Coordinates of C-alpha atoms in Angstrom, one line a residue:
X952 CA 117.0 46.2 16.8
X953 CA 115.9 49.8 17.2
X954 CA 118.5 50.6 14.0
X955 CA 116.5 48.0 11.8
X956 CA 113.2 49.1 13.0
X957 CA 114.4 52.9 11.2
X958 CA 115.6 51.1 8.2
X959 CA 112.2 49.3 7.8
X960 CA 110.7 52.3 8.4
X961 CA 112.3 54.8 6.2
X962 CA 112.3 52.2 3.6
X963 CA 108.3 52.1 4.1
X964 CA 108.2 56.0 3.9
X965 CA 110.1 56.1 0.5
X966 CA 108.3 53.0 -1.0
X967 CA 105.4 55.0 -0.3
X968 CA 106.5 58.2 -1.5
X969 CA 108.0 56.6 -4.6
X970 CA 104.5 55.6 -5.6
X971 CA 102.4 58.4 -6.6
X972 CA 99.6 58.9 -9.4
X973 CA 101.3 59.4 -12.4
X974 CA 101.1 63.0 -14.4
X975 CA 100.8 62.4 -17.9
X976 CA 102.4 64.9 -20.5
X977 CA 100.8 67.6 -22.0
X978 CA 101.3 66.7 -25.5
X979 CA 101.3 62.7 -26.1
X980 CA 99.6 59.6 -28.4
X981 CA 98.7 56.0 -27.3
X982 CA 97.2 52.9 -28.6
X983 CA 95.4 50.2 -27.2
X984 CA 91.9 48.5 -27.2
X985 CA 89.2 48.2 -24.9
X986 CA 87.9 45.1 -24.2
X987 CA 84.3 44.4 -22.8
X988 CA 84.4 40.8 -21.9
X989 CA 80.6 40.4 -21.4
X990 CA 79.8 41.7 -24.6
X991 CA 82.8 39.6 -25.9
X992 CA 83.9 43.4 -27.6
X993 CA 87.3 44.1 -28.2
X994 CA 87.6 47.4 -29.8
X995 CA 91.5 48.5 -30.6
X996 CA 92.0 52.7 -31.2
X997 CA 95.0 54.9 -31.4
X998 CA 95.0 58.4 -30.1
X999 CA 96.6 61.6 -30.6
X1000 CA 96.5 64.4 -27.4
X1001 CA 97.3 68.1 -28.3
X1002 CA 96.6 70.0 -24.9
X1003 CA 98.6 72.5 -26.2
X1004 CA 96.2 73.3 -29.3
X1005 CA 93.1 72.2 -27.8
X1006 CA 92.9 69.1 -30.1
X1007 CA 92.3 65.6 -29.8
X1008 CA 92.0 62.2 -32.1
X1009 CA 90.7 59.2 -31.7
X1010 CA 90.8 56.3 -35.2
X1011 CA 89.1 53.4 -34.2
X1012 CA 89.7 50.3 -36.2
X1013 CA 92.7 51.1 -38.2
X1014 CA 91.1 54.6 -39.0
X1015 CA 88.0 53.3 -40.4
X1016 CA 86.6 55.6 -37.9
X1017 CA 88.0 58.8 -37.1
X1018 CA 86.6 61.4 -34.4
X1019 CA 88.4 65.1 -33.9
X1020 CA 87.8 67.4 -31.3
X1021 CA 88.9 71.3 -31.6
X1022 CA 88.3 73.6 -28.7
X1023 CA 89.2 77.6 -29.4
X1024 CA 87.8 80.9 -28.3
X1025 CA 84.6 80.3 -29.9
X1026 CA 83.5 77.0 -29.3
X1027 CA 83.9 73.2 -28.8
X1028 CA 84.1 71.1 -31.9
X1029 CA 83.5 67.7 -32.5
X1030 CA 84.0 65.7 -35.9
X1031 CA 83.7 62.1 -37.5
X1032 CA 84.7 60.8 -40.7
X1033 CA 82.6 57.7 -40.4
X1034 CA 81.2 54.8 -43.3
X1035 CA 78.3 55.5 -44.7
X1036 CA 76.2 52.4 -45.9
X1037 CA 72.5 52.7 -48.1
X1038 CA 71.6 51.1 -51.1
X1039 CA 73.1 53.4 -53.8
X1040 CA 76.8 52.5 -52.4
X1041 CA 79.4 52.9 -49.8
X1042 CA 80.7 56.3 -48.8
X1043 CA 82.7 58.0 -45.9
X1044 CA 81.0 61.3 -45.2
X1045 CA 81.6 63.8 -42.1
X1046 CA 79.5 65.2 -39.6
X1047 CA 80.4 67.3 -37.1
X1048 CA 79.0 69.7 -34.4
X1049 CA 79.4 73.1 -32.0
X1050 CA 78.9 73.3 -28.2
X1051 CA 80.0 76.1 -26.1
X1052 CA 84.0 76.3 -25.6
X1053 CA 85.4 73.7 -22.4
X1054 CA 89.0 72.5 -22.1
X1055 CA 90.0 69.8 -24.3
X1056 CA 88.8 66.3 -23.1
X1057 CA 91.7 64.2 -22.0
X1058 CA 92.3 60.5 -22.9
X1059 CA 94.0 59.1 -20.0
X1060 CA 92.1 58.5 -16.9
X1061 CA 93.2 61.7 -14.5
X1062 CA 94.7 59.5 -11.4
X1063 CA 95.2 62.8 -9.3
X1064 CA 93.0 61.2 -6.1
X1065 CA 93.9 57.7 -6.9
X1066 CA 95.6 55.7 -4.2
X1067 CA 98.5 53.5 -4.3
X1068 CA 97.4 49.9 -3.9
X1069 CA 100.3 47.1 -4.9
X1070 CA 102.7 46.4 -7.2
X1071 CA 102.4 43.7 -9.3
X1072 CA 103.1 42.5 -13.1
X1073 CA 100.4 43.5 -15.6
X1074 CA 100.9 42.3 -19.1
X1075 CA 104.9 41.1 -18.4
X1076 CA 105.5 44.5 -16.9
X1077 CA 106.1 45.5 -13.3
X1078 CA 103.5 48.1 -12.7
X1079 CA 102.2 50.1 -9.3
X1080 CA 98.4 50.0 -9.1
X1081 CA 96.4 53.5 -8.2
X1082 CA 92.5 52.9 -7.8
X1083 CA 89.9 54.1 -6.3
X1084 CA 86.4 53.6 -5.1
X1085 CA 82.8 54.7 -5.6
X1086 CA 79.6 53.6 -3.7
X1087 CA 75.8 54.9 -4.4
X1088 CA 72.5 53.1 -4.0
X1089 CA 72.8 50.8 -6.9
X1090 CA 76.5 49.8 -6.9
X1091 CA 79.9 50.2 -6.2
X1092 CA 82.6 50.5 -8.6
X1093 CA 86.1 49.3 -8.2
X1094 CA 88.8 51.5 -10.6
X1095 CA 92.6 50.3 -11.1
X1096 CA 95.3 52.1 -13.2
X1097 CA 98.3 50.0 -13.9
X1098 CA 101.5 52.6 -14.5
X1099 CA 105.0 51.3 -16.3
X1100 CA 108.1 52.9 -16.1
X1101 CA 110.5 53.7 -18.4
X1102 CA 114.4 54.4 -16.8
X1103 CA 115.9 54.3 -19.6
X1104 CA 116.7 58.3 -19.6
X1105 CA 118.0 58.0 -16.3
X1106 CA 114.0 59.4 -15.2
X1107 CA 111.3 57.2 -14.0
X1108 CA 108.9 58.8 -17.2
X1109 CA 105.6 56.7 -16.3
X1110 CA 103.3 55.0 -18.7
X1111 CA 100.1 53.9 -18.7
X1112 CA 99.3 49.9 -19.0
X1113 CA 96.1 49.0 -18.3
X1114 CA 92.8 50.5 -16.6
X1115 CA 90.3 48.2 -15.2
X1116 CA 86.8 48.8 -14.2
X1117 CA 84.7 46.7 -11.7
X1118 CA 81.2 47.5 -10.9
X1119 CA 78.9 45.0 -8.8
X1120 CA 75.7 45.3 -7.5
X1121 CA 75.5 46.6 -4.0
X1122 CA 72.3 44.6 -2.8
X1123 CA 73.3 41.2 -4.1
X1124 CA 77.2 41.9 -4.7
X1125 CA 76.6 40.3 -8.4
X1126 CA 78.9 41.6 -11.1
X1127 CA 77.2 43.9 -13.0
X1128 CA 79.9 44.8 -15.3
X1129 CA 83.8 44.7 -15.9
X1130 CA 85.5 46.5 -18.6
X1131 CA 89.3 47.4 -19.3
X1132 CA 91.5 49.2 -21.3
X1133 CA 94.9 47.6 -22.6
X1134 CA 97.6 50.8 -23.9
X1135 CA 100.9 50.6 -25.7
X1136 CA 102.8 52.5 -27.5
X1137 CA 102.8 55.7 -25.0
X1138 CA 104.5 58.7 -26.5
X1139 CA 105.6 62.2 -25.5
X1140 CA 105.9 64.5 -27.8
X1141 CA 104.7 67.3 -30.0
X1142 CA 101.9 66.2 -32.3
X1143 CA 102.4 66.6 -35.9
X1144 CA 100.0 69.3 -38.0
X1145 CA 98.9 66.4 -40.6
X1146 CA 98.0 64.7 -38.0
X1147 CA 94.6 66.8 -37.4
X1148 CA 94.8 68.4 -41.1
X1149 CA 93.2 65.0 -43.2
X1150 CA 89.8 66.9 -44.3
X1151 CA 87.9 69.8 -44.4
X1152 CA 85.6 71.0 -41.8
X1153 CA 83.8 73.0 -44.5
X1154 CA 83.1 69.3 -46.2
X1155 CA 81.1 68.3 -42.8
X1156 CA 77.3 67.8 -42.2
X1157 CA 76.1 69.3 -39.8
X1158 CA 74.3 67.8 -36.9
X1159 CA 72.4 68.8 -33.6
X1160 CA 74.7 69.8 -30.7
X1161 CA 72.9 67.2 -28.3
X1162 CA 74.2 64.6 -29.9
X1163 CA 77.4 65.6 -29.7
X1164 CA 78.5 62.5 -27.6
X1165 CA 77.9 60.4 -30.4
X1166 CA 80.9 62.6 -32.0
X1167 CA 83.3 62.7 -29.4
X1168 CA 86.5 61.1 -29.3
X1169 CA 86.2 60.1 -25.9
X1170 CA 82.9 58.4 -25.9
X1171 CA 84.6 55.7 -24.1
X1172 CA 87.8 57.0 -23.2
X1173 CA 89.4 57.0 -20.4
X1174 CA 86.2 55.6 -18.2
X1175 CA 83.5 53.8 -20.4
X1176 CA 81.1 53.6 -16.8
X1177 CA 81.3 57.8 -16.5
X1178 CA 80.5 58.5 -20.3
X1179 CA 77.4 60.6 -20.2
X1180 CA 76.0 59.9 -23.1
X1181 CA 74.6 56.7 -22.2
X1182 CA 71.7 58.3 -20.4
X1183 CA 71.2 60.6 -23.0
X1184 CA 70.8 57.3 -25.4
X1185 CA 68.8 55.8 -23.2
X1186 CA 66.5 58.4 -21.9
X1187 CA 66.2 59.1 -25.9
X1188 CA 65.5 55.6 -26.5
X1189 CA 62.6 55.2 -23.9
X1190 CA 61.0 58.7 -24.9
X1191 CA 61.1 57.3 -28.2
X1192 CA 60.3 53.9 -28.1
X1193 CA 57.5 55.2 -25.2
X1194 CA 59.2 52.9 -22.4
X1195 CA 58.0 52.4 -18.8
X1196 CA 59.5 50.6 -16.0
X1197 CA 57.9 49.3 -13.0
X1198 CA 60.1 50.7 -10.5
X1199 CA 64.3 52.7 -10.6
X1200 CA 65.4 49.0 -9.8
X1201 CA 64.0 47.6 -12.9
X1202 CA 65.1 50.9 -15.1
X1203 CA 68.9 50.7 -13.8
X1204 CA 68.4 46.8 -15.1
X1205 CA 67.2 47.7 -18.7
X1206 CA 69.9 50.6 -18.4
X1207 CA 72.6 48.0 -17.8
X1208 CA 71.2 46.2 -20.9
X1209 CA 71.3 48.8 -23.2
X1210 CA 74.5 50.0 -22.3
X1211 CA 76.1 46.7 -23.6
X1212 CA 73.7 46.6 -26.7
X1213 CA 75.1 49.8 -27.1
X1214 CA 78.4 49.4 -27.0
X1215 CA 78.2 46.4 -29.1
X1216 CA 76.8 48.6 -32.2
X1217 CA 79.2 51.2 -31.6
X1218 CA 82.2 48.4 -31.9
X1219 CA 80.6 47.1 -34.9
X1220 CA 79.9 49.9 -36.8
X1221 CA 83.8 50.9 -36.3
X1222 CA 84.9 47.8 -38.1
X1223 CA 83.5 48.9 -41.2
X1224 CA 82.0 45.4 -42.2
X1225 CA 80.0 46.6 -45.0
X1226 CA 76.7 46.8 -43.0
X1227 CA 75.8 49.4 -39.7
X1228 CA 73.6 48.3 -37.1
X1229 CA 71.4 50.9 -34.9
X1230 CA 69.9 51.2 -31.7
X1231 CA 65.9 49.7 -32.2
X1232 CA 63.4 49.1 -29.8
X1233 CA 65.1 45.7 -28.9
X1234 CA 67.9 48.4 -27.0
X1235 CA 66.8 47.0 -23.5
X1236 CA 66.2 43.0 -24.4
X1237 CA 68.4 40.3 -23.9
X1238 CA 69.2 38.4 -26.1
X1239 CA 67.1 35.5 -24.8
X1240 CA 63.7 38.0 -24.6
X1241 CA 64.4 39.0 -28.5
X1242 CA 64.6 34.6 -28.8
X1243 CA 61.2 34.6 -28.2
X1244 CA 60.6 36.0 -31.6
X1245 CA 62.3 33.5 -33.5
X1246 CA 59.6 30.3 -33.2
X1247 CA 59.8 29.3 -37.2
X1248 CA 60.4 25.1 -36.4
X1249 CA 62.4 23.1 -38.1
X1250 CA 60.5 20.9 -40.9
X1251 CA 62.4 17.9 -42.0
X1252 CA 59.4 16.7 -43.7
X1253 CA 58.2 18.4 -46.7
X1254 CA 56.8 15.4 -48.8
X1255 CA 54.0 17.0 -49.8
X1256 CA 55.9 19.6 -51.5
X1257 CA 55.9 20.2 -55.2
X1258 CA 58.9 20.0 -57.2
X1259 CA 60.8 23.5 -58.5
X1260 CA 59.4 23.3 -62.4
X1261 CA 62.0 22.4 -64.9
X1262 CA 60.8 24.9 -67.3
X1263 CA 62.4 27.4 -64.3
X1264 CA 65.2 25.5 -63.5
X1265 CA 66.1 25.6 -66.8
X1266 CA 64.8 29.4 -68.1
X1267 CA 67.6 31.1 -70.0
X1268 CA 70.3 33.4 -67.8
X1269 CA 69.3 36.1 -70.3
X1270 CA 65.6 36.2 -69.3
X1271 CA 66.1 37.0 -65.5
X1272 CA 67.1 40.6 -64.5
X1273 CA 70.0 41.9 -62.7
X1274 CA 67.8 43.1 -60.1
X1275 CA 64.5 43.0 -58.6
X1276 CA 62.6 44.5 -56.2
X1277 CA 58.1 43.4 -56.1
X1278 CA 57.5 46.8 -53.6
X1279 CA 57.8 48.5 -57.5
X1280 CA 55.4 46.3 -58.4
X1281 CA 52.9 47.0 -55.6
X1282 CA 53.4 43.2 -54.6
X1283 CA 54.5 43.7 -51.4
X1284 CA 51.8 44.9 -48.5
X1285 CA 52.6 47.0 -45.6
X1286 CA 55.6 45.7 -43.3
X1287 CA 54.1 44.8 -39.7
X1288 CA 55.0 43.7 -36.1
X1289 CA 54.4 40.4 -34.9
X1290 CA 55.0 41.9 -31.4
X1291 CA 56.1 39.5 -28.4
X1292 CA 55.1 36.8 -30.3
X1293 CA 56.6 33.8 -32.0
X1294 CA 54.2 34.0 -35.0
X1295 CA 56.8 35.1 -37.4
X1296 CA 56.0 31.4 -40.1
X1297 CA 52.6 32.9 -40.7
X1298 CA 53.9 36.4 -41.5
X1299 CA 56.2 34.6 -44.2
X1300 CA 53.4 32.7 -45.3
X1301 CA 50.7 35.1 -45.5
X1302 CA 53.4 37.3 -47.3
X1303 CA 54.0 34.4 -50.2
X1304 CA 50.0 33.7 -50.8
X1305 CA 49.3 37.4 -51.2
X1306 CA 52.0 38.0 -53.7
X1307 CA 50.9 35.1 -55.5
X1308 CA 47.4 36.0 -55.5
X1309 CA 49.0 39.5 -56.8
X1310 CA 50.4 38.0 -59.8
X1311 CA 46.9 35.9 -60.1
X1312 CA 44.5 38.8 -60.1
X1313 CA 47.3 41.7 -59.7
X1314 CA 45.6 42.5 -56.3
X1315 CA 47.1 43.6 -53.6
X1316 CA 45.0 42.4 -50.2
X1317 CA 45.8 41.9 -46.5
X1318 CA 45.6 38.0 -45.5
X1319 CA 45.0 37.3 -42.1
X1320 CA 47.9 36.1 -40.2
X1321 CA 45.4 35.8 -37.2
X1322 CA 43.4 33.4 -39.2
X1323 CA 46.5 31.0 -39.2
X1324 CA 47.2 31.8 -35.5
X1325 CA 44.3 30.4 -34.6
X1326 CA 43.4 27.9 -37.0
X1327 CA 46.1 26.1 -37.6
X1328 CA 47.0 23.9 -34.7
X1329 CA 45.6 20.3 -36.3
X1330 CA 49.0 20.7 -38.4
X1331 CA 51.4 21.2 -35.4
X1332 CA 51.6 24.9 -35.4
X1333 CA 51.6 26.6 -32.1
X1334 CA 50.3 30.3 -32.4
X1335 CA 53.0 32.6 -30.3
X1336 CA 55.1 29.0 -29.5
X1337 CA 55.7 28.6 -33.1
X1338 CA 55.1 26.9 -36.2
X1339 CA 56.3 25.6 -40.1
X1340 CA 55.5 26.9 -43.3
X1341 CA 54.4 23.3 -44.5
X1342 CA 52.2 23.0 -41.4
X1343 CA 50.8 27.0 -42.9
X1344 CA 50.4 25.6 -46.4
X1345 CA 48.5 22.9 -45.4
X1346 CA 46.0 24.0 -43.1
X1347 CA 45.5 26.9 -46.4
X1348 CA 45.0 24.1 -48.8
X1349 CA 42.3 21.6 -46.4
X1350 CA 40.4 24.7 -45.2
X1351 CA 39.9 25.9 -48.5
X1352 CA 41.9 29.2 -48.1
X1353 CA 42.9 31.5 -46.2
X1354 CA 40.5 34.9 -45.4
X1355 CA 41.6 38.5 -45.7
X1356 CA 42.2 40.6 -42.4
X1357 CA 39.4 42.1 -43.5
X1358 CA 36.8 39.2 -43.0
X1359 CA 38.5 37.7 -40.2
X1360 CA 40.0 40.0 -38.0
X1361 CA 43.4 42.0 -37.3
X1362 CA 46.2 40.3 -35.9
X1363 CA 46.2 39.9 -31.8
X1364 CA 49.7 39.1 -31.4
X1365 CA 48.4 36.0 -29.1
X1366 CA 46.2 33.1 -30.1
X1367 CA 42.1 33.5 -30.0
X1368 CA 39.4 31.3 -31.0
X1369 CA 39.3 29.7 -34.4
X1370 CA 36.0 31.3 -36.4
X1371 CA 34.5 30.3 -39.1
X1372 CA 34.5 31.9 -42.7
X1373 CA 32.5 31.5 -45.3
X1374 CA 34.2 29.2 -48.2
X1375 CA 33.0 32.3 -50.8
X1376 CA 35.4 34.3 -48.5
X1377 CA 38.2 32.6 -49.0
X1378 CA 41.4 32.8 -51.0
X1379 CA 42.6 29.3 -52.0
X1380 CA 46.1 27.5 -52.9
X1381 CA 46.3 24.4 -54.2
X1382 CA 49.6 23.6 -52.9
X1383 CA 53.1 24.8 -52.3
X1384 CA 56.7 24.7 -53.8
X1385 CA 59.9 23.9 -51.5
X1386 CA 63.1 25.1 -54.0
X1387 CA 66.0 22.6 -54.1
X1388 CA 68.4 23.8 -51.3
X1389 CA 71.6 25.7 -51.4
X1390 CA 70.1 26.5 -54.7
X1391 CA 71.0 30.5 -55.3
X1392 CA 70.2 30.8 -59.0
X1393 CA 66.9 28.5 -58.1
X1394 CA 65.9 31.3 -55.4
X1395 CA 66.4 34.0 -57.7
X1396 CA 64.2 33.2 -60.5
X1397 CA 61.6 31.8 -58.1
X1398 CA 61.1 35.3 -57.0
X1399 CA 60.9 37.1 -60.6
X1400 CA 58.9 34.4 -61.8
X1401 CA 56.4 33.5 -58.4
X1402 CA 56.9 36.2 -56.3
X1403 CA 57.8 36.5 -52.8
X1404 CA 59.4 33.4 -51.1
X1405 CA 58.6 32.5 -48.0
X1406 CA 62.5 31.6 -46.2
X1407 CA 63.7 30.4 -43.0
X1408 CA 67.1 32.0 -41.2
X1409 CA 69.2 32.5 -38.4
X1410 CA 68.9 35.3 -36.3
X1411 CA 70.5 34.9 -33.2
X1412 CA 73.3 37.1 -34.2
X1413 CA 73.0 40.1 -32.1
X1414 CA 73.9 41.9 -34.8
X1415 CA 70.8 40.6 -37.4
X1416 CA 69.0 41.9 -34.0
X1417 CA 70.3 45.5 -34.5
X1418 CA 70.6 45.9 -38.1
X1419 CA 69.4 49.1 -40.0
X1420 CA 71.6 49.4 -43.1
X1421 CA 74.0 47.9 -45.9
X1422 CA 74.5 44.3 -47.0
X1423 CA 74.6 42.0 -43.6
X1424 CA 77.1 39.0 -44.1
X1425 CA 77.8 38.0 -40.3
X1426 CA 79.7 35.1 -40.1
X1427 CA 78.5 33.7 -37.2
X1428 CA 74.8 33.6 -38.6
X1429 CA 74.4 30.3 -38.8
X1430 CA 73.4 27.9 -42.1
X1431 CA 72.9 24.2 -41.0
X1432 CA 69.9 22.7 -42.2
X1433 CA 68.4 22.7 -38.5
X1434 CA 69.7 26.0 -37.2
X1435 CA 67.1 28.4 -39.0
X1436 CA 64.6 29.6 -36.1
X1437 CA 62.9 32.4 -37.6
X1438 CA 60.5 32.8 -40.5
X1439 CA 60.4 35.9 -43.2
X1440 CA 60.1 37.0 -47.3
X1441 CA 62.7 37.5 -49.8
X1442 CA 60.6 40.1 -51.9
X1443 CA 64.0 41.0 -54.4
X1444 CA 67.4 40.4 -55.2
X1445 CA 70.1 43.0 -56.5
X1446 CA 73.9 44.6 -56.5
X1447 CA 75.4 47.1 -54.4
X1448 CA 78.8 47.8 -54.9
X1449 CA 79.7 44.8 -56.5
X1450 CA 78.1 43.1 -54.0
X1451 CA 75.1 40.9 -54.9
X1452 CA 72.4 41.0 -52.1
X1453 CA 68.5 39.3 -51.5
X1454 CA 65.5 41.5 -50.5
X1455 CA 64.4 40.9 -46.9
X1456 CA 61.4 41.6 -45.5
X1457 CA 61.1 41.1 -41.7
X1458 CA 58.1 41.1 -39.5
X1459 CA 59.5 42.6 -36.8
X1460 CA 58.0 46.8 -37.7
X1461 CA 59.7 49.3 -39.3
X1462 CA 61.4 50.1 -36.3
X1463 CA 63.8 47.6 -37.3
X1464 CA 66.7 47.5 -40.3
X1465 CA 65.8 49.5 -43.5
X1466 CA 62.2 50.6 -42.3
X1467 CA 61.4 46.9 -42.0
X1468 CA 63.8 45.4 -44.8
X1469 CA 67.5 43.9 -44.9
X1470 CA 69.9 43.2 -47.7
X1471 CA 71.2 40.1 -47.3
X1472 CA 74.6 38.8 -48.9
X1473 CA 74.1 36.7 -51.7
X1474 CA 77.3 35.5 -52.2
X1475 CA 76.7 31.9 -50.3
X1476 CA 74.0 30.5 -47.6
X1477 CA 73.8 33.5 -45.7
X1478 CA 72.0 33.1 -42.5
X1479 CA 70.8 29.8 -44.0
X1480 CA 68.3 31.5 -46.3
X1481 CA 68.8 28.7 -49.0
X1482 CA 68.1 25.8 -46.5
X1483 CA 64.3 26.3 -47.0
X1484 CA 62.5 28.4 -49.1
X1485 CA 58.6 27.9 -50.2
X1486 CA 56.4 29.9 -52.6
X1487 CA 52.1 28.7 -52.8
X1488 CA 50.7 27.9 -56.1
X1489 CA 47.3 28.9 -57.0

């Protein structure tokens, strides 16, 4: 018995020993992806480590992203070769950036005061499990590493397999995030020159050494939780934006928020989809807060619309341009903010009747989108709870028109009193055109011949949310007749590219997209923006 108990024993002691926290090599590369399963973000990279050279790179998406760093006697240097997307084209430029010298950043989590946990199989593959713990006022966060072996040389070489991160809530032991990092491909060995020799620093624009994070190869490598950067974002973003919270509790909330919204527009603007998204002051919102935006109802009813005329439907390809844009024109007035409020049908509508009253008197005046926020009720709109473009058109065409901003008022961003204006005051319509749907030739020459269109379209994309540049073609933006829930104006249509796009302008500041606009594909339905599309006729 005492014999077997020494057995156990030493056995125990050399199990234990056995399992220490892996030292990685000095020279290696890896792939992998991290995954983000509550932003439903997996984001795949391979990586090169030079610690002999001071040199690291990190391509993201098969390349279509590539960050360097370079550390020698005079500095830290960090480099992208990124996408670049604005409406004279595509390009990849460079940017790059100096801070004072600091050993090379490592891509592997350093497991030195890790513990040795279990062994179990990760992936198909028998793995030892080092984690570690870490407990402040807020949360506590749960850290695994998941090391391989390889025999084959006769050593036990590790590798890494996995790294997991677990963070919950320490009051109410909620999950407040979970995030992991899958690796394969785990080599040792020198790294080649050409590797690191693919451009030209000299060919790099420069950029300001505080946002050097935004550069780094390791933005979210090895730990995504530590990456400092995301307070710099967000203390930038509430300086900005002029955010304030009512207490720390609610701050580490809106923090928590806008570190997944942020990582969602990093992943996307990796993929190299053809448009880039950006942080906006929606940073901190869920996705459910930024809903309350979208109140444009769905009309099945539009009897009392007025057929597209024939003498458009059937106006020679030749006379139509290429492109067109009414903010050339002066057409188009200044893009606003419908603030927390569901008002965005009377923004598109008030949009429409003052580019038609443009090509009427070519005048260019401010409509009152409060006049329709108030007013308009007797034809089922709802102020901030939403409303239709029929239900707009109509209350225009029985009151006898609709007043300026300046006669009536500036827009509230909530619902007031309806007041009275004098008929003289007015701006009438006599009616209003609905264009025949999924109808993209139709759309077109409705806005070179009638001006802006007033259009309904998905936006529940969080990607329409955070959009600021290129030609946005999300697939999951929805186009059933019945799934379009917000309201705004297709001012112009045009080509980047080779890519045809429509004009879009939103109501949601200039804070938002292309100082207030989008380019929308125009290939098919995008979005559903030919599902419903209205111009007034005076």
């Amino acid at each position: 018995m005492r014999k077997s108990i020494l057995v156990y024993l030493s056995c125990l002691v050399f199990a234990t020993y056995s399992a220490k926290p892996p030292k990685w090599s000095k020279n290696y590369s890896v792939s992998g992806s991290i995954h983000f399963p509550k932003a439903s973000i997996v984001q795949p990279f391979q990586a090169w480590f030079d610690s002999k050279n001071k040199r690291v790179r990190v391509d993201y998406n098969d390349g279509t992203v590539k960050k360097f760093e370079f550390v020698n006697a005079t500095g830290s240097y960090y480099y992208s070769l990124i996408p670049d997307y604005h409406r004279d084209g595509i390009t990849q430029i460079c940017i790059g950036t100096r801070k004072p010298m600091r050993k090379a950043s490592v891509l592997l989590p350093n497991a030195r005061d890790f513990q040795y946990e279990q062994t179990k199989r990760i992936k198909g593959v028998k793995c030892d499990g080092f984690g570690s713990k870490e407990v402040n006022e807020f949360y506590e966060k749960k850290v695994t590493l998941w090391v391989g072996y390889n025999r084959k040389s006769g050593e036990k070489i590790p590798y890494p397999v996995q790294f997991d991160t677990t963070l919950y809530y320490k009051e109410s032991g909620g999950l407040r995030d979970h995030f992991f990092i899958d690796y394969s491909d785990y080599k040792t060995s020198d790294i080649p020159e050409d590797v690191f020799q693919i451009f030209d620093p000299k060919d790099c624009y420069e950029t300001l050494h505080t946002r050097h994070k935004k550069l780094s190869p390791f933005d979210e490598l090895p730990d995504p939780s530590a990456a400092h950067h995301i307070d710099l974002e967000f203390e930038r973003f509430t300086r900005k934006y002029n955010v304030l919270y009512k207490n720390s509790r609610e701050k580490m909330l809106r923090k928590d928020i806008f570190r997944d919204n942020l990582r969602y527009i990093n992943s996307i603007n990796k993929a190299n989809l053809g448009y880039k998204l950006a942080v906006n002051h929606f940073a901190d919102r869920t996705p459910d807060e930024i809903g309350i935006l979208n109140q444009s109802n769905f009309q099945r009813d539009y009897l009392d619309a007025r057929k597209f005329p024939e003498k458009f439907e059937n106006l020679d390809n030749d006379a139509i341009p290429e492109s067109f844009d009414w903010r050339e024109h002066n057409a188009v007035g200044p893009v606003r903010d419908q603030g927390d409020c569901g008002s965005c049908y009377a923004f598109a509508v008030v949009g429409a009747v003052e580019g038609a009253y443009f090509l009427k008197t070519g005048k260019l005046v401010n409509l009152s989108v409060q006049a329709l926020m108030d007013c308009s009720w007797m034809q089922r709109n709802r102020g901030c709870l939403g409303g239709t473009a029929r239900g707009s058109y109509r209350w225009i065409t029985r009151y006898g028109g609709i007043p300026t901003e300046e006669d009536y008022g500036p827009y509230l961003g909530i619902e007031d009193i309806c007041r009275p204006i004098s008929a003289s005051k007015l701006i009438p319509i006599t009616g209003y055109v609905r264009l025949p749907s999924n109808d993209k030739r139709a759309l077109k020459v409705a806005i070179f011949k009638r001006g802006p269109i007033a259009v309904t379209i998905d936006t529940s994309p969080r990607s329409f949310q955070f959009y600021e540049s290129g030609i946005y073609n999300d697939p999951s933006c929805r186009s059933g007749n019945d799934e379009q829930s917000h309201a705004a104006l297709a001012v112009g249509y045009g080509e980047l590219d080779g890519k045809k796009y429509w004009l879009i302008k939103n109501s949601w500041s200039d804070y938002w997209g292309m100082k207030g606009y989008m380019l929308m594909d125009a290939s098919g339905n995008t979005c559903g923006i030919l599902n419903t599309a209205t111009y007034p006729e005076m």
